[in-house]
Amino acid sequence: MLEQLNTFIQVVESGSFSKAAEKLFISPTAVMKQMNLLEKHVGMPLLIRTNHGIDLTIAGKSFVKDATFMVQFFEEALLRMRQFAQANQLVIRVGTSMLNPCKVLLDMWNEVSNLFPQFKINIVHFEDDSHTLPTTYRTIGKNYDFIVGPILTENLNEYFQVLELGSNRFCFALSRNHRLASKKTISVRDLYGEELAVVNGGGSAVIDEIRNFMIKNHPKIRIKDIPRLYDIDIFNRCEESGVVLLTLDVWADIHPSLVTIPSDLDFAIPYGLLYPLHPSEDANQFLEIIKKIQFQQS
C-alpha cells in the first residue's frame, strides 16, 4: 500500500505515467498496475487518463492530500522508531587482528542476531605486535569488550577471563621452497636435521610441553627458542631464514609465502573469548547469549 501511495503522489506531481516511471526507475506498465490496484483498494477512480496525460477526479483531488500525509506520517514514524532503537542499542566491541580473527564469534552471532536486535557489533582492529600485545591483553574492556583467539599466554591471565569455544591443532609452517613443502602431513621425524622455531613468550604450558617433548625424544631437531608472543614478524623471519615454525591450523593463510602443514603432534591449544575480569552489563548479557549458543551446539 505504501508503494502505491508513493507512486500515486509521483504520478500526480509528474502529470503522466511515463514521467513518473522515469523518476521511480520502473516501467510505465508497472506504474499503471499500481494505480489500478490503488483505485481497486479505495473503491473509486482517482485518475482521469487522457492522451495528453492524467488528471485527478474529485475523489483524487481529495485523496492526494491524505496520501501525502500518510506517507509523511509513515516516514516520520519510521525515523522515530530507528532513533529509539539506536538510543537503546547495546554496542559490543570485538577486537580483531590477523592472528586473532573474530570470524568464529561472528559466525556464532549471525545465527541468532535477528533474535537480539538490541545488540550492535562494532569491529575494532588491533595490531599483532609482540611488543604491544601484552598491553592489548591487559586493557581488554577498555578498547574492546571481547577478543577471540587461541589462548597462548598464561602470563597475563590475571587481566582477563576466558570462555573456551574449541581448540586448535599444532602444525608446521615453512617456506614453499622447503624440501618438506609438498607433504600432506609432517611427522616429527621428518624434521630431523631441521631448526624448529618455538615461540613461547606467553608462558604457555602446552608449548612448554611440546618443547620438552622435542628435546627429550627428538634431539636431532634443533630447537630455536623465541621468547616473545606470536606476531606477523615471526612468520616473516621464518620465511626469510628457512626455519620451520611451530604454528596453528587457524593461521594457515597468514603468510602467502609459507605453507602450513598438519603435524603428527598430539597436542592442541584452546581458543575462545577473552573478556575483562569485570565486564560491563551489556557485555555480560552478550556473553550469556554466547554461552547458551555454545551449550545448544555441544
Short mmCIF file of C-alpha atoms in Angstrom, two decimals, residues 11-293:
data_model
loop_
_atom_site.label_atom_id
_atom_site.label_comp_id
_atom_site.label_asym_id
_atom_site.label_seq_id
_atom_site.Cartn_x
_atom_site.Cartn_y
_atom_site.Cartn_z
CA VAL A 11 2.10 10.41 -10.91
CA VAL A 12 0.20 13.49 -9.73
CA GLU A 13 3.40 15.56 -9.47
CA SER A 14 4.73 14.35 -12.84
CA GLY A 15 1.45 14.58 -14.76
CA SER A 16 1.88 11.27 -16.60
CA PHE A 17 2.63 7.60 -16.07
CA SER A 18 5.76 7.67 -18.24
CA LYS A 19 7.37 10.62 -16.44
CA ALA A 20 6.55 9.08 -13.06
CA ALA A 21 8.06 5.79 -14.23
CA GLU A 22 11.34 7.55 -15.14
CA LYS A 23 11.62 9.10 -11.69
CA LEU A 24 10.72 5.86 -9.92
CA PHE A 25 13.03 3.73 -12.13
CA ILE A 26 10.21 1.35 -13.06
CA SER A 27 8.25 0.77 -16.25
CA PRO A 28 5.12 2.75 -17.21
CA THR A 29 3.23 -0.56 -17.19
CA ALA A 30 4.25 -1.12 -13.54
CA VAL A 31 3.03 2.39 -12.68
CA MET A 32 -0.35 1.74 -14.33
CA LYS A 33 -0.71 -1.59 -12.50
CA GLN A 34 -0.03 0.07 -9.15
CA MET A 35 -2.62 2.80 -9.88
CA ASN A 36 -5.21 0.21 -10.89
CA LEU A 37 -4.58 -1.67 -7.62
CA LEU A 38 -4.82 1.55 -5.58
CA GLU A 39 -8.15 2.52 -7.19
CA LYS A 40 -9.45 -1.01 -6.62
CA HIS A 41 -8.38 -0.76 -2.98
CA VAL A 42 -10.07 2.61 -2.32
CA GLY A 43 -13.15 1.60 -4.35
CA MET A 44 -13.36 4.53 -6.73
CA PRO A 45 -11.39 6.13 -9.62
CA LEU A 46 -8.70 8.62 -8.64
CA LEU A 47 -7.24 9.44 -12.06
CA ILE A 48 -8.62 10.50 -15.42
CA ARG A 49 -6.48 9.01 -18.23
CA THR A 50 -6.21 11.11 -21.38
CA ASN A 51 -3.96 11.12 -24.45
CA HIS A 52 -2.21 14.17 -23.02
CA GLY A 53 -1.52 12.71 -19.58
CA ILE A 54 -3.56 12.32 -16.43
CA ASP A 55 -5.85 14.46 -14.37
CA LEU A 56 -7.43 13.94 -10.97
CA THR A 57 -11.04 13.06 -10.30
CA ILE A 58 -12.82 14.89 -7.49
CA ALA A 59 -12.03 11.96 -5.22
CA GLY A 60 -8.42 12.00 -6.41
CA LYS A 61 -8.03 15.69 -5.55
CA SER A 62 -9.19 14.97 -2.02
CA PHE A 63 -7.20 11.77 -1.68
CA VAL A 64 -3.83 13.17 -2.80
CA LYS A 65 -3.68 15.38 0.30
CA ASP A 66 -4.38 12.42 2.57
CA ALA A 67 -1.91 10.22 0.65
CA THR A 68 0.83 12.81 1.13
CA PHE A 69 0.04 12.99 4.85
CA MET A 70 0.04 9.18 5.24
CA VAL A 71 3.41 8.79 3.51
CA GLN A 72 4.93 11.62 5.55
CA PHE A 73 3.47 10.20 8.79
CA PHE A 74 4.87 6.75 8.00
CA GLU A 75 8.36 8.14 7.27
CA GLU A 76 8.33 10.16 10.49
CA ALA A 77 7.19 7.11 12.48
CA LEU A 78 9.96 5.05 10.89
CA LEU A 79 12.52 7.72 11.81
CA ARG A 80 11.30 7.83 15.41
CA MET A 81 11.47 4.05 15.63
CA ARG A 82 15.06 4.00 14.33
CA GLN A 83 16.10 6.77 16.70
CA PHE A 84 14.54 4.89 19.62
CA ALA A 85 16.27 1.66 18.59
CA GLN A 86 19.65 3.42 18.32
CA ALA A 87 19.19 5.10 21.69
CA ASN A 88 18.53 1.72 23.29
CA GLN A 89 21.13 -0.22 21.31
CA LEU A 90 23.78 -2.20 23.16
CA VAL A 91 27.13 -1.84 21.41
CA ILE A 92 29.56 -4.75 21.75
CA ARG A 93 33.17 -4.00 20.71
CA VAL A 94 35.01 -7.00 19.32
CA GLY A 95 38.76 -6.76 18.72
CA THR A 96 40.19 -8.40 15.61
CA SER A 97 43.60 -8.89 14.01
CA MET A 98 45.30 -11.26 11.59
CA LEU A 99 46.28 -13.69 14.35
CA ASN A 100 43.13 -13.14 16.40
CA PRO A 101 40.32 -13.00 13.81
CA CYS A 102 36.81 -12.55 15.16
CA LYS A 103 35.11 -14.63 12.43
CA VAL A 104 34.36 -17.59 14.69
CA LEU A 105 32.41 -15.30 17.05
CA LEU A 106 30.59 -13.51 14.23
CA ASP A 107 29.58 -16.84 12.69
CA MET A 108 28.03 -17.86 16.01
CA TRP A 109 26.33 -14.50 16.45
CA ASN A 110 24.93 -14.29 12.91
CA GLU A 111 22.88 -17.42 13.56
CA VAL A 112 20.87 -15.67 16.30
CA SER A 113 21.41 -11.93 15.74
CA ASN A 114 17.86 -11.47 14.42
CA LEU A 115 16.57 -12.56 17.85
CA PHE A 116 18.56 -9.84 19.61
CA PRO A 117 18.22 -6.65 17.51
CA GLN A 118 19.18 -4.52 20.52
CA PHE A 119 22.82 -5.57 20.09
CA LYS A 120 25.16 -3.97 17.59
CA ILE A 121 28.62 -5.40 16.91
CA ASN A 122 31.49 -2.95 16.36
CA ILE A 123 34.68 -4.48 14.98
CA VAL A 124 37.85 -2.81 16.33
CA HIS A 125 41.18 -3.63 14.68
CA PHE A 126 44.41 -4.04 16.65
CA GLU A 127 47.95 -4.86 15.56
CA ASP A 128 49.68 -8.21 16.06
CA ASP A 129 52.85 -6.76 17.52
CA SER A 130 54.59 -8.76 20.25
CA HIS A 131 55.63 -5.51 21.94
CA THR A 132 52.11 -4.06 22.16
CA LEU A 133 50.08 -7.27 22.55
CA PRO A 134 50.70 -7.52 26.33
CA THR A 135 49.16 -4.06 26.72
CA THR A 136 46.26 -5.10 24.48
CA TYR A 137 45.56 -8.11 26.70
CA ARG A 138 45.90 -6.06 29.89
CA THR A 139 43.40 -3.47 28.69
CA ILE A 140 40.63 -5.77 27.45
CA GLY A 141 37.46 -3.97 28.45
CA LYS A 142 38.86 -0.55 27.66
CA ASN A 143 39.01 -0.58 23.85
CA TYR A 144 37.32 -3.95 23.30
CA ASP A 145 34.73 -5.97 25.18
CA PHE A 146 35.97 -9.23 23.65
CA ILE A 147 38.92 -10.63 21.74
CA VAL A 148 38.70 -14.01 20.03
CA GLY A 149 41.72 -16.22 19.61
CA PRO A 150 43.96 -19.07 20.79
CA ILE A 151 44.90 -18.96 24.47
CA LEU A 152 48.67 -18.81 24.04
CA THR A 153 49.56 -16.70 27.05
CA GLU A 154 49.22 -17.68 30.68
CA ASN A 155 51.44 -14.89 31.98
CA LEU A 156 48.58 -12.41 31.59
CA ASN A 157 45.65 -14.50 32.86
CA GLU A 158 45.22 -12.19 35.85
CA TYR A 159 43.99 -9.47 33.49
CA PHE A 160 41.13 -11.26 31.71
CA GLN A 161 38.73 -14.19 31.79
CA VAL A 162 38.31 -16.84 29.10
CA LEU A 163 35.30 -18.64 27.67
CA GLU A 164 36.65 -21.61 25.74
CA LEU A 165 34.94 -22.29 22.41
CA GLY A 166 37.13 -25.03 20.96
CA SER A 167 40.72 -25.96 20.23
CA ASN A 168 43.36 -25.51 17.51
CA ARG A 169 45.79 -28.17 16.35
CA PHE A 170 49.53 -27.55 16.06
CA CYS A 171 51.08 -27.53 12.60
CA PHE A 172 54.40 -26.67 10.99
CA ALA A 173 54.81 -23.63 8.75
CA LEU A 174 57.68 -23.50 6.26
CA SER A 175 58.76 -21.83 3.04
CA ARG A 176 57.13 -23.00 -0.17
CA ASN A 177 60.66 -23.82 -1.38
CA HIS A 178 61.41 -26.07 1.61
CA ARG A 179 62.13 -29.77 0.96
CA LEU A 180 59.06 -30.73 3.02
CA ALA A 181 56.66 -28.24 1.43
CA SER A 182 54.87 -30.82 -0.73
CA LYS A 183 54.00 -33.21 2.12
CA LYS A 184 50.40 -33.68 3.26
CA THR A 185 51.46 -34.24 6.85
CA ILE A 186 54.81 -33.63 8.54
CA SER A 187 55.88 -36.05 11.23
CA VAL A 188 58.30 -35.04 13.94
CA ARG A 189 60.91 -37.38 12.46
CA ASP A 190 60.65 -35.51 9.13
CA LEU A 191 62.19 -32.54 10.95
CA TYR A 192 65.43 -34.32 11.88
CA GLY A 193 68.30 -32.02 10.90
CA GLU A 194 65.98 -29.01 10.77
CA GLU A 195 65.77 -25.98 13.02
CA LEU A 196 62.34 -25.52 14.63
CA ALA A 197 61.29 -22.11 15.90
CA VAL A 198 59.23 -22.37 19.09
CA VAL A 199 57.54 -19.15 20.19
CA ASN A 200 56.89 -19.12 23.93
CA GLY A 201 56.80 -15.59 25.25
CA GLY A 202 53.44 -16.06 26.91
CA GLY A 203 54.32 -18.86 29.28
CA SER A 204 52.08 -21.42 27.56
CA ALA A 205 52.12 -24.78 29.39
CA VAL A 206 51.18 -26.57 26.16
CA ILE A 207 54.07 -25.07 24.18
CA ASP A 208 56.41 -25.83 27.11
CA GLU A 209 55.24 -29.43 26.95
CA ILE A 210 55.87 -29.62 23.19
CA ARG A 211 59.33 -28.11 23.59
CA ASN A 212 60.29 -30.56 26.35
CA PHE A 213 58.87 -33.45 24.32
CA MET A 214 61.05 -32.48 21.34
CA ILE A 215 64.23 -32.06 23.39
CA LYS A 216 63.76 -35.32 25.26
CA ASN A 217 62.59 -37.59 22.44
CA HIS A 218 63.90 -35.95 19.27
CA PRO A 219 67.34 -34.40 19.90
CA LYS A 220 68.05 -34.39 16.14
CA ILE A 221 65.75 -31.38 15.86
CA ARG A 222 67.40 -28.09 16.79
CA ILE A 223 65.04 -26.01 18.88
CA LYS A 224 65.22 -22.25 18.35
CA ASP A 225 63.56 -20.55 21.30
CA ILE A 226 61.80 -17.27 20.56
CA PRO A 227 60.98 -15.57 23.88
CA ARG A 228 58.11 -13.43 22.61
CA LEU A 229 54.48 -13.69 21.58
CA TYR A 230 53.41 -14.72 18.10
CA ASP A 231 53.21 -11.81 15.69
CA ILE A 232 53.45 -11.26 11.92
CA ASP A 233 57.18 -10.54 12.15
CA ILE A 234 57.79 -14.13 13.36
CA PHE A 235 56.23 -15.51 10.17
CA ASN A 236 58.28 -13.11 8.01
CA ARG A 237 61.56 -14.11 9.70
CA CYS A 238 60.89 -17.83 9.36
CA GLU A 239 60.12 -17.44 5.67
CA GLU A 240 63.33 -15.48 5.10
CA SER A 241 65.57 -17.82 7.13
CA GLY A 242 64.09 -21.16 6.05
CA VAL A 243 63.45 -22.13 9.67
CA VAL A 244 60.39 -24.31 10.34
CA LEU A 245 57.83 -22.65 12.64
CA LEU A 246 55.60 -24.34 15.19
CA THR A 247 52.22 -22.81 14.40
CA LEU A 248 48.46 -23.45 14.48
CA ASP A 249 45.97 -24.64 11.88
CA VAL A 250 43.93 -21.44 12.27
CA TRP A 251 46.89 -19.44 10.87
CA ALA A 252 47.22 -21.47 7.66
CA ASP A 253 46.74 -18.43 5.39
CA ILE A 254 48.65 -15.83 7.39
CA HIS A 255 51.71 -15.61 5.12
CA PRO A 256 51.41 -16.16 1.33
CA SER A 257 54.99 -17.48 1.03
CA LEU A 258 54.58 -20.07 3.78
CA VAL A 259 52.71 -23.37 3.68
CA THR A 260 51.11 -24.64 6.86
CA ILE A 261 51.13 -28.44 7.06
CA PRO A 262 49.40 -30.61 9.69
CA SER A 263 51.73 -32.36 12.14
CA ASP A 264 51.53 -35.69 13.95
CA LEU A 265 51.89 -33.88 17.28
CA ASP A 266 49.18 -34.97 19.67
CA PHE A 267 48.78 -31.53 21.17
CA ALA A 268 46.09 -28.86 20.89
CA ILE A 269 45.55 -25.44 22.36
CA PRO A 270 42.18 -23.93 23.35
CA TYR A 271 40.71 -20.88 21.69
CA GLY A 272 37.86 -18.73 22.90
CA LEU A 273 36.63 -15.35 24.07
CA LEU A 274 38.91 -13.18 26.14
CA TYR A 275 36.91 -10.70 28.20
CA PRO A 276 37.58 -8.41 31.18
CA LEU A 277 37.56 -9.52 34.80
CA HIS A 278 34.66 -7.12 35.39
CA PRO A 279 32.70 -6.89 32.13
CA SER A 280 30.03 -4.26 31.61
CA GLU A 281 26.37 -5.19 31.96
CA ASP A 282 25.96 -5.11 28.17
CA ALA A 283 28.96 -7.40 27.69
CA ASN A 284 27.61 -9.75 30.36
CA GLN A 285 24.28 -10.03 28.57
CA PHE A 286 26.06 -10.76 25.29
CA LEU A 287 28.30 -13.33 26.99
CA GLU A 288 25.29 -15.20 28.41
CA ILE A 289 23.80 -15.45 24.92
CA ILE A 290 27.07 -16.87 23.55
CA LYS A 291 27.14 -19.41 26.40
CA LYS A 292 23.61 -20.55 25.52
CA ILE A 293 24.57 -20.93 21.84
#
